[in-house]
Short mmCIF file of C-alpha atoms in Angstrom, two decimals:
data_model
loop_
_atom_site.label_atom_id
_atom_site.label_comp_id
_atom_site.label_asym_id
_atom_site.label_seq_id
_atom_site.Cartn_x
_atom_site.Cartn_y
_atom_site.Cartn_z
CA MET M 298 -12.20 0.89 -8.12
CA ARG M 299 -9.71 -0.28 -10.72
CA PHE M 300 -7.73 2.02 -12.95
CA LEU M 301 -5.76 0.58 -15.86
CA HIS M 302 -2.40 2.26 -16.31
CA GLY M 303 -2.10 2.29 -20.08
CA GLU M 304 -3.27 -0.46 -22.39
CA VAL M 305 -3.30 -3.97 -20.99
CA ARG M 306 -2.29 -6.66 -23.46
CA ASN M 307 -1.84 -10.41 -23.18
CA ARG M 308 1.40 -11.17 -24.94
CA SER M 309 4.78 -12.70 -24.23
CA TRP M 310 7.88 -10.63 -23.65
CA THR M 311 11.43 -11.90 -24.00
CA ASP M 312 13.40 -8.92 -22.69
CA GLY M 313 15.97 -10.44 -20.34
CA ALA M 314 15.65 -7.53 -17.93
CA ILE M 315 12.10 -8.58 -17.14
CA ARG M 316 12.33 -12.30 -17.80
CA GLY M 317 10.54 -13.24 -14.57
CA CYS M 318 7.66 -10.90 -15.34
CA ALA M 319 6.62 -12.42 -18.63
CA GLY M 320 3.32 -14.09 -19.36
CA ASP M 321 -0.27 -13.32 -18.55
CA MET M 322 0.08 -11.62 -15.20
CA THR M 323 -1.26 -8.47 -13.59
CA ILE M 324 0.56 -6.02 -11.33
CA ALA M 325 -1.85 -4.45 -8.83
CA PHE M 326 -0.83 -1.45 -6.71
CA VAL M 327 -2.76 -0.53 -3.54
CA ASN M 328 -2.17 2.86 -1.91
CA GLY M 329 -2.61 3.76 1.73
CA VAL M 330 -3.48 6.76 3.90
CA PRO M 331 -4.01 9.69 3.34
CA ALA M 332 -3.17 9.13 -0.30
CA THR M 333 -4.62 8.14 -3.66
CA PRO M 334 -3.32 6.00 -6.55
CA ALA M 335 -1.40 9.06 -7.78
CA VAL M 336 1.46 8.12 -5.44
CA TRP M 337 2.35 5.20 -7.71
CA THR M 338 2.70 7.12 -10.98
CA PRO M 339 6.42 8.04 -10.71
CA LEU M 340 7.37 4.43 -9.92
CA ILE M 341 5.19 3.03 -12.70
CA ASN M 342 6.80 5.43 -15.16
CA GLU M 343 10.15 3.82 -14.30
CA LEU M 344 8.94 0.34 -15.25
CA PRO M 345 9.56 -1.05 -18.76
CA GLU M 346 6.63 -0.60 -21.10
CA ALA M 347 5.98 -4.33 -20.98
CA LEU M 348 5.20 -4.08 -17.29
CA ARG M 349 3.35 -0.76 -17.44
CA ARG M 350 0.85 -2.43 -19.74
CA ARG M 351 0.02 -4.91 -16.98
CA VAL M 352 -0.54 -2.43 -14.15
CA VAL M 353 -3.86 -2.00 -12.38
CA LEU M 354 -4.27 0.68 -9.71
CA LEU M 355 -6.60 -0.36 -6.91
CA GLY M 356 -7.72 2.77 -5.07
CA PRO M 357 -9.40 1.85 -1.77
CA PRO M 358 -12.78 3.44 -1.01
CA ALA M 359 -12.22 7.05 0.17
CA PHE M 360 -8.57 6.86 -0.91
CA GLY M 361 -9.03 7.12 -4.65
CA ALA M 362 -12.44 5.51 -5.10
CA PRO M 363 -15.97 6.39 -3.96
CA VAL M 364 -17.26 4.92 -0.71
CA PRO M 365 -20.04 2.44 -1.56
CA PRO M 366 -23.31 2.46 0.39
CA GLY M 367 -23.06 0.56 3.66
CA PHE M 368 -19.26 0.60 3.69
CA ASN M 369 -18.03 1.51 7.17
CA ALA M 370 -14.32 1.76 6.37
CA THR M 371 -13.11 -0.83 8.87
CA PHE M 372 -9.92 -2.82 8.39
CA ASP M 373 -11.85 -6.03 7.72
CA GLU M 374 -14.03 -4.28 5.15
CA TYR M 375 -10.96 -3.01 3.31
CA ARG M 376 -9.54 -6.54 3.28
CA ASP M 377 -12.82 -7.83 1.87
CA TRP M 378 -12.87 -5.02 -0.69
CA LEU M 379 -9.42 -6.04 -1.90
CA VAL M 380 -10.39 -9.70 -2.06
CA ASP M 381 -13.38 -8.75 -4.21
CA GLU M 382 -11.27 -6.62 -6.56
CA LEU M 383 -8.67 -9.36 -6.99
CA SER M 384 -11.38 -11.94 -7.61
CA ARG M 385 -12.42 -9.96 -10.68
CA LEU M 386 -8.99 -10.16 -12.28
CA ASP M 387 -8.39 -13.01 -14.72
CA SER M 388 -4.61 -13.34 -14.61
CA PRO M 389 -2.20 -14.11 -11.74
CA VAL M 390 -1.56 -11.03 -9.63
CA ASP M 391 1.65 -9.57 -8.27
CA LEU M 392 0.21 -7.45 -5.45
CA VAL M 393 2.00 -4.37 -4.12
CA GLY M 394 0.84 -2.26 -1.16
CA GLN M 395 2.18 0.69 0.80
CA SER M 396 1.27 2.03 4.24
CA LEU M 397 -2.11 0.61 5.32
CA GLY M 398 -2.53 -0.53 1.73
CA GLY M 399 0.32 -2.85 2.59
CA GLY M 400 -1.72 -4.07 5.54
CA PHE M 401 -4.59 -4.99 3.23
CA VAL M 402 -2.09 -6.81 1.01
CA LEU M 403 -0.79 -8.81 3.98
CA GLU M 404 -4.31 -9.81 4.96
CA VAL M 405 -4.87 -11.20 1.46
CA ALA M 406 -1.52 -13.00 1.53
CA MET M 407 -2.46 -14.63 4.85
CA THR M 408 -6.06 -15.52 4.08
CA ARG M 409 -6.48 -15.76 0.28
CA PRO M 410 -3.14 -16.71 -1.27
CA ASP M 411 -5.03 -18.34 -4.12
CA LEU M 412 -5.74 -14.85 -5.49
CA ILE M 413 -2.12 -13.79 -5.93
CA ARG M 414 1.20 -14.89 -7.38
CA SER M 415 3.29 -12.73 -5.04
CA TRP M 416 2.98 -9.88 -2.57
CA VAL M 417 4.92 -6.76 -1.55
CA SER M 418 4.20 -4.90 1.71
CA ASP M 419 6.19 -2.36 3.70
CA THR M 420 4.02 -2.61 6.82
CA VAL M 421 4.83 -6.16 7.93
CA GLY M 422 6.49 -4.76 11.07
CA GLY M 423 3.06 -3.85 12.39
CA TYR M 424 2.39 -7.55 12.93
CA GLU M 425 5.25 -8.02 15.38
CA PRO M 426 4.21 -8.36 19.06
CA ASP M 427 6.47 -5.50 20.20
CA TYR M 428 5.28 -3.02 17.58
CA THR M 429 3.39 0.05 18.79
CA TRP M 430 1.31 2.40 16.67
CA HIS M 431 2.99 5.59 15.49
CA GLU M 432 1.97 8.89 17.07
CA ILE M 433 -0.40 10.17 14.37
CA ALA M 434 -2.23 6.82 14.44
CA LYS M 435 -2.71 7.23 18.18
CA VAL M 436 -4.18 10.68 17.58
CA TRP M 437 -6.60 9.34 14.98
CA GLN M 438 -7.63 6.54 17.35
CA THR M 439 -8.49 9.04 20.11
CA PRO M 440 -12.06 10.43 20.02
CA GLY M 441 -12.05 14.20 19.76
CA ASP M 442 -8.35 14.53 19.02
CA GLY M 443 -8.74 12.52 15.83
CA GLU M 444 -11.67 14.58 14.60
CA ARG M 445 -9.80 17.81 15.19
CA ASN M 446 -6.72 16.52 13.43
CA VAL M 447 -8.43 15.40 10.22
CA GLU M 448 -10.53 18.57 10.13
CA GLN M 449 -7.34 20.61 10.14
CA LEU M 450 -5.50 18.26 7.77
CA PHE M 451 -8.17 18.46 5.08
CA SER M 452 -9.25 22.07 5.56
CA GLY M 453 -8.68 24.84 3.04
CA ASP M 454 -8.41 24.61 -0.71
CA ALA M 455 -6.42 22.09 -2.74
CA SER M 456 -3.28 24.21 -2.70
CA GLU M 457 -3.32 24.41 1.09
CA ARG M 458 -3.86 20.67 1.40
CA ALA M 459 -1.07 20.05 -1.10
CA ALA M 460 1.29 22.14 1.02
CA ARG M 461 0.48 19.92 4.00
CA MET M 462 1.17 16.81 1.94
CA VAL M 463 4.57 18.24 1.01
CA GLU M 464 5.22 18.63 4.74
CA TRP M 465 4.25 14.96 5.10
CA GLY M 466 6.92 14.02 2.55
CA ILE M 467 4.88 13.76 -0.65
CA PRO M 468 6.61 15.85 -3.33
CA GLU M 469 4.95 17.92 -6.01
CA PRO M 470 3.29 17.38 -8.41
CA THR M 471 1.99 14.27 -6.66
CA ALA M 472 1.01 16.26 -3.56
CA GLY M 473 -1.30 18.42 -5.65
CA GLU M 474 -2.89 15.40 -7.33
CA VAL M 475 -3.53 13.73 -3.98
CA ALA M 476 -4.93 16.94 -2.46
CA LEU M 477 -7.61 17.19 -5.13
CA GLU M 478 -9.28 14.04 -3.77
CA GLN M 479 -8.93 14.80 -0.07
CA GLY M 480 -11.84 15.95 2.04
CA GLN M 481 -14.38 15.07 4.67
CA GLU M 482 -15.06 11.59 3.27
CA MET M 483 -11.38 10.65 3.48
CA GLY M 484 -11.16 12.05 7.00
CA LYS M 485 -14.10 9.99 8.23
CA ALA M 486 -12.62 6.87 6.63
CA ILE M 487 -9.25 7.44 8.30
CA LEU M 488 -10.84 7.65 11.75
CA SER M 489 -12.97 4.55 11.22
CA LEU M 490 -10.09 2.56 9.75
CA TYR M 491 -7.57 3.30 12.48
CA ARG M 492 -10.10 2.87 15.27
CA SER M 493 -10.95 -0.58 13.93
CA VAL M 494 -7.35 -1.75 14.42
CA PRO M 495 -6.31 -1.06 18.04
CA GLN M 496 -3.07 -2.49 19.38
CA GLN M 497 -4.70 -5.70 20.57
CA VAL M 498 -6.12 -6.43 17.12
CA LEU M 499 -2.67 -6.00 15.56
CA LEU M 500 -1.27 -8.42 18.12
CA GLU M 501 -3.92 -11.02 17.28
CA ARG M 502 -3.43 -10.62 13.50
CA GLY M 503 0.31 -10.96 13.94
CA ARG M 504 -0.02 -14.51 15.19
CA ASP M 505 -1.08 -15.53 11.66
CA LEU M 506 1.79 -13.77 9.88
CA PRO M 507 3.60 -17.05 8.96
CA ALA M 508 0.62 -17.89 6.74
CA ALA M 509 1.82 -15.18 4.33
CA ALA M 510 4.64 -17.53 3.33
CA ALA M 511 2.14 -19.40 1.15
CA ARG M 512 3.19 -17.01 -1.65
CA PRO M 513 6.54 -15.31 -2.30
CA GLY M 514 6.76 -11.98 -0.51
CA LEU M 515 8.96 -8.91 -0.43
CA VAL M 516 9.28 -6.40 2.41
CA PRO M 517 10.74 -3.01 1.39
CA ILE M 518 12.56 -1.49 4.37
CA PRO M 519 13.07 2.26 3.85
CA THR M 520 15.47 3.13 6.63
CA GLU M 521 14.04 6.62 7.23
CA ASP M 522 10.47 5.40 7.74
CA PHE M 523 9.97 5.36 11.48
CA SER M 524 6.22 4.66 11.43
CA VAL M 525 6.49 0.89 10.96
CA GLY M 526 9.10 -0.06 13.53
CA SER M 527 12.86 -0.42 13.51
CA THR M 528 14.82 -2.00 10.70
CA ALA M 529 15.54 -4.99 12.92
CA LEU M 530 11.83 -5.39 13.76
CA ARG M 531 10.87 -5.30 10.09
CA ARG M 532 13.55 -7.82 9.15
CA ARG M 533 12.31 -10.13 11.89
CA ALA M 534 8.74 -9.79 10.65
CA ALA M 535 9.83 -10.48 7.06
CA GLY M 536 11.48 -13.66 8.28
CA ARG M 537 8.29 -14.80 10.05
CA ALA M 538 6.37 -14.14 6.83
CA GLY M 539 8.87 -16.14 4.79
CA ALA M 540 9.58 -13.02 2.73
CA HIS M 541 12.60 -11.38 1.18
CA ALA M 542 13.68 -8.05 2.70
CA ALA M 543 15.08 -5.16 0.66
CA GLU M 544 16.65 -2.31 2.59
CA LEU M 545 16.21 1.12 0.98
CA ASP M 546 18.85 3.21 2.65
CA GLY M 547 18.24 6.91 3.12
CA ILE M 548 14.60 7.11 2.00
CA GLY M 549 11.40 7.26 3.98
CA HIS M 550 7.72 6.38 4.19
CA TRP M 551 6.98 7.49 0.62
CA TRP M 552 9.74 5.31 -0.83
CA MET M 553 8.05 5.04 -4.23
CA LEU M 554 8.23 8.83 -4.51
CA ASP M 555 11.58 9.42 -2.82
CA ASP M 556 13.44 7.29 -5.37
CA PRO M 557 11.09 5.85 -8.01
CA ALA M 558 13.89 4.36 -10.11
CA ARG M 559 15.36 2.45 -7.16
CA ALA M 560 11.90 1.29 -6.08
CA ALA M 561 11.17 0.03 -9.61
CA ARG M 562 14.47 -1.87 -9.76
CA MET M 563 13.68 -3.46 -6.39
CA LEU M 564 10.32 -4.73 -7.65
CA ILE M 565 11.73 -5.99 -10.95
CA ASP M 566 14.54 -7.84 -9.16
CA PHE M 567 11.96 -9.52 -6.95
CA TRP M 568 9.65 -10.47 -9.79
CA ASN M 569 12.58 -11.89 -11.74
CA ILE M 570 13.18 -14.58 -9.12
CA LEU M 571 9.60 -15.82 -9.07
#
């Protein structure tokens, strides 16, 4: 599902601060797990109005959008979903993804570079051969343990779920907005998604990472995010993908929420060199 953030207009902008972002282009943001497009709002609010008018929020099924009939929430299906959404956009796309949303972005960069102008992903480290899944992913991939975890995670009312999201590092008011859309459907999708990408599949996908160099890429490296490998591992992966790396010192997994202004400047700096 696509959500326009404000009015989208086709016009030229001459502001030097966003010189590389001018023209008929679209900025598409893809969120990950267990979130919704609400996680992007603080960052988007830090962008100049010229760029906010070009933003499209792509909420993956179960993570901001309804699950269509026959959709089994596997990694390949999410990649295909994103390809379909991008195919519907008329202008060149600067694609930005976080968490597993960043994984979907990488898959597009590697397999359908014709659909994008550039890509941003913080999960490129997952494609390195020595990466291992983080602990909560291992729980979700384990039958029984995963079911119990998501049942607990999404139990209670919205305020209780929001409190858990705060514990996960999502600040208010975003935690409350995300919690409103959490429930059984999201839990089932999480289990299916993570179980469709075991360690061996990541290893196989990683062999194709150099193909992402077909379009300019950026890898944000929040130094306090320990779910996607070490800083050195992520820098190595960025190099294999032919991408720029931007270290975000002192912030974590939810980098767009930890310091929205710094995250916005990082994106603008990248787009300005395209």
